[in-house]
Amino acid sequence: MRKSSFILGAAITLAALAAYTSYSIGGSRPEYVGLAEKGANNILQATYGPGKCLSNQEVDGGWVMNCSYNHGANVATYSVLPPENAPYAIYGNFYLEARNQFAIDSAHKGLGRFLEVGTAGGHAA
């Protein structure tokens, strides 16, 4: 009885591990999204102080990133795109399209000028 319980427990553990691995590989976000979070946050913190960028996948499969500073008083919202989807040749690993006025303004202020941010299509999120 004890041996069969151990075998059953091991089988369940292996099945759970296989399911998690499959989900992690198939459901993970693209590398450019993580690079955008880190890169944008590093640059924007130099201008606005401590903050954080977090991305979420939209229903259409695209990615949206919110970067929050000043305890949430300033939030820049961007569409995050891979570099090959940028409307022009870029040097970075991601391209951002501003989705609100703060994101547009931050693209022209401080170190934000060094981010690859499209501002022509900025609209309220």
mmCIF file of N, CA and C in Angstrom:
data_model
loop_
_atom_site.group_PDB
_atom_site.id
_atom_site.type_symbol
_atom_site.label_atom_id
_atom_site.label_comp_id
_atom_site.label_asym_id
_atom_site.label_seq_id
_atom_site.Cartn_x
_atom_site.Cartn_y
_atom_site.Cartn_z
ATOM 1 N N MET A 1 0.824 -1.193 0.000
ATOM 2 C CA MET A 1 0.000 0.000 0.000
ATOM 3 C C MET A 1 0.864 1.251 0.000
ATOM 4 N N ARG A 2 1.893 1.249 0.804
ATOM 5 C CA ARG A 2 2.761 2.396 0.913
ATOM 6 C C ARG A 2 3.507 2.645 -0.396
ATOM 7 N N LYS A 3 3.963 1.566 -1.051
ATOM 8 C CA LYS A 3 4.708 1.674 -2.299
ATOM 9 C C LYS A 3 3.808 2.229 -3.409
ATOM 10 N N SER A 4 2.564 1.779 -3.475
ATOM 11 C CA SER A 4 1.655 2.270 -4.516
ATOM 12 C C SER A 4 1.301 3.735 -4.283
ATOM 13 N N SER A 5 1.193 4.164 -3.030
ATOM 14 C CA SER A 5 0.931 5.579 -2.724
ATOM 15 C C SER A 5 2.104 6.438 -3.167
ATOM 16 N N PHE A 6 3.314 5.944 -2.936
ATOM 17 C CA PHE A 6 4.514 6.663 -3.357
ATOM 18 C C PHE A 6 4.561 6.788 -4.878
ATOM 19 N N ILE A 7 4.270 5.694 -5.575
ATOM 20 C CA ILE A 7 4.288 5.699 -7.045
ATOM 21 C C ILE A 7 3.214 6.644 -7.579
ATOM 22 N N LEU A 8 2.028 6.605 -6.989
ATOM 23 C CA LEU A 8 0.948 7.499 -7.403
ATOM 24 C C LEU A 8 1.347 8.960 -7.167
ATOM 25 N N GLY A 9 1.922 9.247 -6.020
ATOM 26 C CA GLY A 9 2.364 10.617 -5.711
ATOM 27 C C GLY A 9 3.437 11.083 -6.685
ATOM 28 N N ALA A 10 4.378 10.207 -6.997
ATOM 29 C CA ALA A 10 5.439 10.557 -7.948
ATOM 30 C C ALA A 10 4.856 10.800 -9.333
ATOM 31 N N ALA A 11 3.885 9.993 -9.754
ATOM 32 C CA ALA A 11 3.265 10.160 -11.065
ATOM 33 C C ALA A 11 2.511 11.491 -11.142
ATOM 34 N N ILE A 12 1.793 11.831 -10.070
ATOM 35 C CA ILE A 12 1.057 13.098 -10.038
ATOM 36 C C ILE A 12 2.036 14.275 -10.082
ATOM 37 N N THR A 13 3.122 14.162 -9.339
ATOM 38 C CA THR A 13 4.133 15.216 -9.335
ATOM 39 C C THR A 13 4.742 15.397 -10.712
ATOM 40 N N LEU A 14 5.068 14.312 -11.381
ATOM 41 C CA LEU A 14 5.640 14.388 -12.724
ATOM 42 C C LEU A 14 4.642 14.979 -13.718
ATOM 43 N N ALA A 15 3.391 14.600 -13.600
ATOM 44 C CA ALA A 15 2.363 15.145 -14.491
ATOM 45 C C ALA A 15 2.201 16.651 -14.273
ATOM 46 N N ALA A 16 2.205 17.068 -13.016
ATOM 47 C CA ALA A 16 2.089 18.494 -12.706
ATOM 48 C C ALA A 16 3.301 19.262 -13.224
ATOM 49 N N LEU A 17 4.478 18.697 -13.070
ATOM 50 C CA LEU A 17 5.696 19.328 -13.565
ATOM 51 C C LEU A 17 5.664 19.454 -15.085
ATOM 52 N N ALA A 18 5.213 18.405 -15.765
ATOM 53 C CA ALA A 18 5.124 18.437 -17.226
ATOM 54 C C ALA A 18 4.112 19.485 -17.678
ATOM 55 N N ALA A 19 2.987 19.590 -16.995
ATOM 56 C CA ALA A 19 1.967 20.583 -17.353
ATOM 57 C C ALA A 19 2.497 21.997 -17.127
ATOM 58 N N TYR A 20 3.181 22.203 -16.006
ATOM 59 C CA TYR A 20 3.740 23.525 -15.715
ATOM 60 C C TYR A 20 4.790 23.907 -16.750
ATOM 61 N N THR A 21 5.664 22.976 -17.102
ATOM 62 C CA THR A 21 6.704 23.245 -18.098
ATOM 63 C C THR A 21 6.083 23.574 -19.434
ATOM 64 N N SER A 22 5.069 22.835 -19.825
ATOM 65 C CA SER A 22 4.376 23.094 -21.081
ATOM 66 C C SER A 22 3.733 24.470 -21.071
ATOM 67 N N TYR A 23 3.088 24.829 -19.964
ATOM 68 C CA TYR A 23 2.455 26.144 -19.840
ATOM 69 C C TYR A 23 3.508 27.239 -19.863
ATOM 70 N N SER A 24 4.609 27.051 -19.134
ATOM 71 C CA SER A 24 5.659 28.063 -19.056
ATOM 72 C C SER A 24 6.275 28.329 -20.414
ATOM 73 N N ILE A 25 6.512 27.290 -21.173
ATOM 74 C CA ILE A 25 7.136 27.457 -22.479
ATOM 75 C C ILE A 25 6.140 28.052 -23.465
ATOM 76 N N GLY A 26 4.945 27.524 -23.514
ATOM 77 C CA GLY A 26 3.956 27.979 -24.480
ATOM 78 C C GLY A 26 3.313 29.295 -24.110
ATOM 79 N N GLY A 27 3.146 29.575 -22.815
ATOM 80 C CA GLY A 27 2.428 30.758 -22.398
ATOM 81 C C GLY A 27 3.319 31.899 -21.964
ATOM 82 N N SER A 28 4.608 31.773 -22.158
ATOM 83 C CA SER A 28 5.493 32.824 -21.691
ATOM 84 C C SER A 28 5.440 34.027 -22.622
ATOM 85 N N ARG A 29 5.805 35.159 -22.082
ATOM 86 C CA ARG A 29 5.807 36.366 -22.894
ATOM 87 C C ARG A 29 7.081 36.449 -23.711
ATOM 88 N N PRO A 30 7.036 37.174 -24.804
ATOM 89 C CA PRO A 30 8.224 37.307 -25.645
ATOM 90 C C PRO A 30 9.348 38.049 -24.915
ATOM 91 N N GLU A 31 10.558 37.769 -25.308
ATOM 92 C CA GLU A 31 11.726 38.387 -24.675
ATOM 93 C C GLU A 31 11.688 39.910 -24.783
ATOM 94 N N TYR A 32 11.226 40.436 -25.912
ATOM 95 C CA TYR A 32 11.233 41.891 -26.099
ATOM 96 C C TYR A 32 10.358 42.605 -25.069
ATOM 97 N N VAL A 33 9.339 41.936 -24.539
ATOM 98 C CA VAL A 33 8.460 42.555 -23.541
ATOM 99 C C VAL A 33 9.225 42.774 -22.237
ATOM 100 N N GLY A 34 9.943 41.757 -21.789
ATOM 101 C CA GLY A 34 10.753 41.901 -20.580
ATOM 102 C C GLY A 34 11.851 42.939 -20.752
ATOM 103 N N LEU A 35 12.455 42.968 -21.927
ATOM 104 C CA LEU A 35 13.488 43.966 -22.208
ATOM 105 C C LEU A 35 12.898 45.376 -22.207
ATOM 106 N N ALA A 36 11.678 45.516 -22.707
ATOM 107 C CA ALA A 36 11.012 46.822 -22.707
ATOM 108 C C ALA A 36 10.736 47.281 -21.276
ATOM 109 N N GLU A 37 10.237 46.382 -20.437
ATOM 110 C CA GLU A 37 9.969 46.743 -19.042
ATOM 111 C C GLU A 37 11.238 47.234 -18.359
ATOM 112 N N LYS A 38 12.283 46.477 -18.489
ATOM 113 C CA LYS A 38 13.545 46.818 -17.816
ATOM 114 C C LYS A 38 14.160 48.081 -18.407
ATOM 115 N N GLY A 39 14.242 48.150 -19.727
ATOM 116 C CA GLY A 39 14.865 49.299 -20.376
ATOM 117 C C GLY A 39 14.121 50.594 -20.140
ATOM 118 N N ALA A 40 12.805 50.565 -20.333
ATOM 119 C CA ALA A 40 12.006 51.777 -20.136
ATOM 120 C C ALA A 40 12.052 52.218 -18.681
ATOM 121 N N ASN A 41 11.940 51.282 -17.759
ATOM 122 C CA ASN A 41 11.956 51.654 -16.351
ATOM 123 C C ASN A 41 13.288 52.261 -15.947
ATOM 124 N N ASN A 42 14.387 51.683 -16.410
ATOM 125 C CA ASN A 42 15.702 52.240 -16.077
ATOM 126 C C ASN A 42 15.822 53.680 -16.570
ATOM 127 N N ILE A 43 15.374 53.930 -17.773
ATOM 128 C CA ILE A 43 15.470 55.280 -18.338
ATOM 129 C C ILE A 43 14.497 56.239 -17.660
ATOM 130 N N LEU A 44 13.262 55.819 -17.467
ATOM 131 C CA LEU A 44 12.262 56.719 -16.894
ATOM 132 C C LEU A 44 12.517 57.017 -15.427
ATOM 133 N N GLN A 45 13.109 56.082 -14.692
ATOM 134 C CA GLN A 45 13.435 56.343 -13.288
ATOM 135 C C GLN A 45 14.451 57.468 -13.150
ATOM 136 N N ALA A 46 15.322 57.607 -14.136
ATOM 137 C CA ALA A 46 16.316 58.678 -14.089
ATOM 138 C C ALA A 46 15.642 60.045 -14.144
ATOM 139 N N THR A 47 14.479 60.126 -14.769
ATOM 140 C CA THR A 47 13.754 61.391 -14.887
ATOM 141 C C THR A 47 12.694 61.554 -13.801
ATOM 142 N N TYR A 48 11.964 60.475 -13.486
ATOM 143 C CA TYR A 48 10.800 60.589 -12.611
ATOM 144 C C TYR A 48 10.969 59.980 -11.227
ATOM 145 N N GLY A 49 12.093 59.351 -10.952
ATOM 146 C CA GLY A 49 12.309 58.717 -9.664
ATOM 147 C C GLY A 49 11.824 57.280 -9.655
ATOM 148 N N PRO A 50 11.796 56.657 -8.480
ATOM 149 C CA PRO A 50 11.435 55.242 -8.386
ATOM 150 C C PRO A 50 10.065 54.951 -8.997
ATOM 151 N N GLY A 51 10.000 53.828 -9.680
ATOM 152 C CA GLY A 51 8.753 53.410 -10.302
ATOM 153 C C GLY A 51 8.867 51.990 -10.801
ATOM 154 N N LYS A 52 7.911 51.601 -11.614
ATOM 155 C CA LYS A 52 7.901 50.229 -12.119
ATOM 156 C C LYS A 52 7.102 50.162 -13.406
ATOM 157 N N CYS A 53 7.605 49.339 -14.336
ATOM 158 C CA CYS A 53 6.887 49.078 -15.577
ATOM 159 C C CYS A 53 6.378 47.640 -15.549
ATOM 160 N N LEU A 54 5.105 47.456 -15.868
ATOM 161 C CA LEU A 54 4.499 46.132 -15.925
ATOM 162 C C LEU A 54 3.717 45.997 -17.223
ATOM 163 N N SER A 55 3.848 44.842 -17.868
ATOM 164 C CA SER A 55 3.177 44.587 -19.136
ATOM 165 C C SER A 55 2.116 43.515 -18.993
ATOM 166 N N ASN A 56 1.094 43.632 -19.821
ATOM 167 C CA ASN A 56 0.025 42.636 -19.886
ATOM 168 C C ASN A 56 -0.312 42.383 -21.343
ATOM 169 N N GLN A 57 -0.687 41.150 -21.622
ATOM 170 C CA GLN A 57 -1.093 40.818 -22.975
ATOM 171 C C GLN A 57 -2.546 41.219 -23.164
ATOM 172 N N GLU A 58 -2.831 41.850 -24.291
ATOM 173 C CA GLU A 58 -4.189 42.261 -24.611
ATOM 174 C C GLU A 58 -4.924 41.116 -25.294
ATOM 175 N N VAL A 59 -6.215 41.244 -25.418
ATOM 176 C CA VAL A 59 -7.050 40.209 -26.022
ATOM 177 C C VAL A 59 -6.610 39.914 -27.455
ATOM 178 N N ASP A 60 -6.188 40.950 -28.184
ATOM 179 C CA ASP A 60 -5.769 40.762 -29.579
ATOM 180 C C ASP A 60 -4.366 40.172 -29.714
ATOM 181 N N GLY A 61 -3.709 39.879 -28.598
ATOM 182 C CA GLY A 61 -2.377 39.280 -28.622
ATOM 183 C C GLY A 61 -1.249 40.284 -28.505
ATOM 184 N N GLY A 62 -1.555 41.578 -28.606
ATOM 185 C CA GLY A 62 -0.538 42.609 -28.438
ATOM 186 C C GLY A 62 -0.184 42.775 -26.973
ATOM 187 N N TRP A 63 0.791 43.611 -26.710
ATOM 188 C CA TRP A 63 1.232 43.853 -25.336
ATOM 189 C C TRP A 63 1.113 45.324 -25.002
ATOM 190 N N VAL A 64 0.631 45.610 -23.815
ATOM 191 C CA VAL A 64 0.535 46.973 -23.309
ATOM 192 C C VAL A 64 1.358 47.049 -22.024
ATOM 193 N N MET A 65 2.081 48.164 -21.856
ATOM 194 C CA MET A 65 2.940 48.337 -20.691
ATOM 195 C C MET A 65 2.578 49.648 -20.015
ATOM 196 N N ASN A 66 2.403 49.577 -18.702
ATOM 197 C CA ASN A 66 2.179 50.763 -17.882
ATOM 198 C C ASN A 66 3.390 50.976 -16.996
ATOM 199 N N CYS A 67 3.938 52.179 -17.037
ATOM 200 C CA CYS A 67 5.073 52.553 -16.200
ATOM 201 C C CYS A 67 4.587 53.620 -15.233
ATOM 202 N N SER A 68 4.613 53.305 -13.946
ATOM 203 C CA SER A 68 4.030 54.160 -12.915
ATOM 204 C C SER A 68 5.121 54.805 -12.059
ATOM 205 N N TYR A 69 4.999 56.132 -11.874
ATOM 206 C CA TYR A 69 5.964 56.895 -11.080
ATOM 207 C C TYR A 69 5.216 57.853 -10.161
ATOM 208 N N ASN A 70 5.924 58.384 -9.167
ATOM 209 C CA ASN A 70 5.357 59.334 -8.216
ATOM 210 C C ASN A 70 4.119 58.738 -7.542
ATOM 211 N N HIS A 71 4.273 57.505 -7.042
ATOM 212 C CA HIS A 71 3.199 56.791 -6.331
ATOM 213 C C HIS A 71 1.932 56.668 -7.159
ATOM 214 N N GLY A 72 2.088 56.479 -8.467
ATOM 215 C CA GLY A 72 0.944 56.289 -9.351
ATOM 216 C C GLY A 72 0.359 57.571 -9.924
ATOM 217 N N ALA A 73 0.908 58.724 -9.532
ATOM 218 C CA ALA A 73 0.390 59.990 -10.057
ATOM 219 C C ALA A 73 0.742 60.156 -11.534
ATOM 220 N N ASN A 74 1.864 59.584 -11.963
ATOM 221 C CA ASN A 74 2.299 59.657 -13.349
ATOM 222 C C ASN A 74 2.396 58.243 -13.910
ATOM 223 N N VAL A 75 1.582 57.942 -14.902
ATOM 224 C CA VAL A 75 1.590 56.618 -15.529
ATOM 225 C C VAL A 75 1.719 56.792 -17.034
ATOM 226 N N ALA A 76 2.797 56.231 -17.564
ATOM 227 C CA ALA A 76 2.999 56.227 -19.016
ATOM 228 C C ALA A 76 2.499 54.885 -19.534
ATOM 229 N N THR A 77 1.670 54.908 -20.567
ATOM 230 C CA THR A 77 1.124 53.686 -21.148
ATOM 231 C C THR A 77 1.620 53.561 -22.585
ATOM 232 N N TYR A 78 2.143 52.373 -22.901
ATOM 233 C CA TYR A 78 2.733 52.109 -24.213
ATOM 234 C C TYR A 78 2.210 50.802 -24.799
ATOM 235 N N SER A 79 2.165 50.743 -26.106
ATOM 236 C CA SER A 79 2.073 49.463 -26.807
ATOM 237 C C SER A 79 3.513 49.000 -26.967
ATOM 238 N N VAL A 80 3.771 47.721 -26.727
ATOM 239 C CA VAL A 80 5.127 47.180 -26.830
ATOM 240 C C VAL A 80 5.189 46.289 -28.067
ATOM 241 N N LEU A 81 6.138 46.581 -28.935
ATOM 242 C CA LEU A 81 6.279 45.850 -30.190
ATOM 243 C C LEU A 81 7.698 45.317 -30.342
ATOM 244 N N PRO A 82 7.841 44.223 -31.067
ATOM 245 C CA PRO A 82 9.200 43.742 -31.358
ATOM 246 C C PRO A 82 9.874 44.723 -32.316
ATOM 247 N N PRO A 83 11.193 44.788 -32.329
ATOM 248 C CA PRO A 83 11.878 45.778 -33.165
ATOM 249 C C PRO A 83 11.555 45.660 -34.650
ATOM 250 N N GLU A 84 11.289 44.453 -35.117
ATOM 251 C CA GLU A 84 10.989 44.292 -36.544
ATOM 252 C C GLU A 84 9.628 44.873 -36.926
ATOM 253 N N ASN A 85 8.781 45.198 -35.946
ATOM 254 C CA ASN A 85 7.479 45.803 -36.230
ATOM 255 C C ASN A 85 7.496 47.327 -36.088
ATOM 256 N N ALA A 86 8.654 47.890 -35.794
ATOM 257 C CA ALA A 86 8.769 49.350 -35.707
ATOM 258 C C ALA A 86 8.576 49.947 -37.097
ATOM 259 N N PRO A 87 8.032 51.156 -37.177
ATOM 260 C CA PRO A 87 7.779 51.767 -38.480
ATOM 261 C C PRO A 87 9.042 52.262 -39.186
ATOM 262 N N TYR A 88 10.166 52.182 -38.510
ATOM 263 C CA TYR A 88 11.449 52.577 -39.090
ATOM 264 C C TYR A 88 12.531 51.722 -38.430
ATOM 265 N N ALA A 89 13.724 51.717 -39.000
ATOM 266 C CA ALA A 89 14.819 50.905 -38.450
ATOM 267 C C ALA A 89 15.224 51.444 -37.077
ATOM 268 N N ILE A 90 15.313 50.554 -36.101
ATOM 269 C CA ILE A 90 15.732 50.953 -34.755
ATOM 270 C C ILE A 90 16.921 50.114 -34.329
ATOM 271 N N TYR A 91 17.614 50.585 -33.294
ATOM 272 C CA TYR A 91 18.786 49.881 -32.794
ATOM 273 C C TYR A 91 18.481 49.026 -31.575
ATOM 274 N N GLY A 92 17.357 49.258 -30.925
ATOM 275 C CA GLY A 92 17.036 48.567 -29.693
ATOM 276 C C GLY A 92 16.399 47.206 -29.898
ATOM 277 N N ASN A 93 16.021 46.585 -28.775
ATOM 278 C CA ASN A 93 15.405 45.261 -28.760
ATOM 279 C C ASN A 93 13.893 45.312 -28.646
ATOM 280 N N PHE A 94 13.317 46.513 -28.642
ATOM 281 C CA PHE A 94 11.873 46.686 -28.528
ATOM 282 C C PHE A 94 11.512 48.060 -29.085
ATOM 283 N N TYR A 95 10.245 48.225 -29.395
ATOM 284 C CA TYR A 95 9.737 49.513 -29.862
ATOM 285 C C TYR A 95 8.484 49.821 -29.062
ATOM 286 N N LEU A 96 8.343 51.062 -28.632
ATOM 287 C CA LEU A 96 7.189 51.488 -27.852
ATOM 288 C C LEU A 96 6.377 52.494 -28.644
ATOM 289 N N GLU A 97 5.075 52.383 -28.539
ATOM 290 C CA GLU A 97 4.162 53.358 -29.131
ATOM 291 C C GLU A 97 3.380 53.980 -27.973
ATOM 292 N N ALA A 98 3.496 55.309 -27.816
ATOM 293 C CA ALA A 98 2.823 56.009 -26.717
ATOM 294 C C ALA A 98 1.314 55.872 -26.850
ATOM 295 N N ARG A 99 0.652 55.626 -25.713
ATOM 296 C CA ARG A 99 -0.805 55.469 -25.716
ATOM 297 C C ARG A 99 -1.511 56.509 -24.861
ATOM 298 N N ASN A 100 -0.747 57.340 -24.160
ATOM 299 C CA ASN A 100 -1.367 58.420 -23.391
ATOM 300 C C ASN A 100 -0.443 59.637 -23.403
ATOM 301 N N GLN A 101 -0.958 60.763 -22.937
ATOM 302 C CA GLN A 101 -0.205 62.012 -23.019
ATOM 303 C C GLN A 101 1.076 61.970 -22.190
ATOM 304 N N PHE A 102 1.039 61.338 -21.021
ATOM 305 C CA PHE A 102 2.253 61.267 -20.195
ATOM 306 C C PHE A 102 3.351 60.486 -20.918
ATOM 307 N N ALA A 103 2.988 59.443 -21.636
ATOM 308 C CA ALA A 103 3.978 58.678 -22.409
ATOM 309 C C ALA A 103 4.557 59.529 -23.535
ATOM 310 N N ILE A 104 3.706 60.318 -24.180
ATOM 311 C CA ILE A 104 4.177 61.217 -25.235
ATOM 312 C C ILE A 104 5.143 62.241 -24.645
ATOM 313 N N ASP A 105 4.750 62.851 -23.533
ATOM 314 C CA ASP A 105 5.598 63.860 -22.892
ATOM 315 C C ASP A 105 6.927 63.260 -22.431
ATOM 316 N N SER A 106 6.886 62.052 -21.879
ATOM 317 C CA SER A 106 8.113 61.436 -21.363
ATOM 318 C C SER A 106 9.089 61.081 -22.473
ATOM 319 N N ALA A 107 8.592 60.918 -23.703
ATOM 320 C CA ALA A 107 9.470 60.607 -24.835
ATOM 321 C C ALA A 107 10.332 61.803 -25.223
ATOM 322 N N HIS A 108 9.959 62.986 -24.737
ATOM 323 C CA HIS A 108 10.684 64.203 -25.091
ATOM 324 C C HIS A 108 11.370 64.846 -23.892
ATOM 325 N N LYS A 109 11.363 64.162 -22.745
ATOM 326 C CA LYS A 109 11.895 64.737 -21.524
ATOM 327 C C LYS A 109 13.013 63.872 -20.962
ATOM 328 N N GLY A 110 14.067 64.498 -20.507
ATOM 329 C CA GLY A 110 15.162 63.786 -19.857
ATOM 330 C C GLY A 110 15.717 62.671 -20.727
ATOM 331 N N LEU A 111 16.027 61.556 -20.095
ATOM 332 C CA LEU A 111 16.578 60.412 -20.823
ATOM 333 C C LEU A 111 15.535 59.700 -21.672
ATOM 334 N N GLY A 112 14.274 60.039 -21.506
ATOM 335 C CA GLY A 112 13.216 59.444 -22.316
ATOM 336 C C GLY A 112 13.426 59.659 -23.801
ATOM 337 N N ARG A 113 14.212 60.666 -24.143
ATOM 338 C CA ARG A 113 14.525 60.922 -25.554
ATOM 339 C C ARG A 113 15.299 59.760 -26.175
ATOM 340 N N PHE A 114 15.913 58.923 -25.339
ATOM 341 C CA PHE A 114 16.712 57.810 -25.852
ATOM 342 C C PHE A 114 15.916 56.520 -26.017
ATOM 343 N N LEU A 115 14.664 56.531 -25.594
ATOM 344 C CA LEU A 115 13.800 55.377 -25.829
ATOM 345 C C LEU A 115 13.291 55.425 -27.267
ATOM 346 N N GLU A 116 13.040 54.270 -27.839
ATOM 347 C CA GLU A 116 12.431 54.210 -29.174
ATOM 348 C C GLU A 116 10.922 54.284 -28.967
ATOM 349 N N VAL A 117 10.376 55.516 -28.974
ATOM 350 C CA VAL A 117 8.945 55.723 -28.714
ATOM 351 C C VAL A 117 8.305 56.445 -29.884
ATOM 352 N N GLY A 118 7.295 55.850 -30.453
ATOM 353 C CA GLY A 118 6.477 56.515 -31.441
ATOM 354 C C GLY A 118 5.428 57.326 -30.731
ATOM 355 N N THR A 119 5.291 58.592 -31.121
ATOM 356 C CA THR A 119 4.338 59.462 -30.428
ATOM 357 C C THR A 119 3.221 59.951 -31.325
ATOM 358 N N ALA A 120 3.298 59.690 -32.608
ATOM 359 C CA ALA A 120 2.287 60.193 -33.545
ATOM 360 C C ALA A 120 0.929 59.575 -33.305
ATOM 361 N N GLY A 121 0.906 58.298 -32.907
ATOM 362 C CA GLY A 121 -0.371 57.614 -32.723
ATOM 363 C C GLY A 121 -0.859 57.606 -31.303
ATOM 364 N N GLY A 122 -0.271 58.457 -30.439
ATOM 365 C CA GLY A 122 -0.666 58.452 -29.039
ATOM 366 C C GLY A 122 -2.140 58.760 -28.878
ATOM 367 N N HIS A 123 -2.818 58.011 -28.050
ATOM 368 C CA HIS A 123 -4.234 58.214 -27.788
ATOM 369 C C HIS A 123 -4.522 57.824 -26.353
ATOM 370 N N ALA A 124 -5.596 58.280 -25.832
ATOM 371 C CA ALA A 124 -5.961 57.925 -24.457
ATOM 372 C C ALA A 124 -6.217 56.443 -24.366
ATOM 373 N N ALA A 125 -5.660 55.823 -23.358
ATOM 374 C CA ALA A 125 -5.797 54.373 -23.182
ATOM 375 C C ALA A 125 -7.146 54.029 -22.613
#
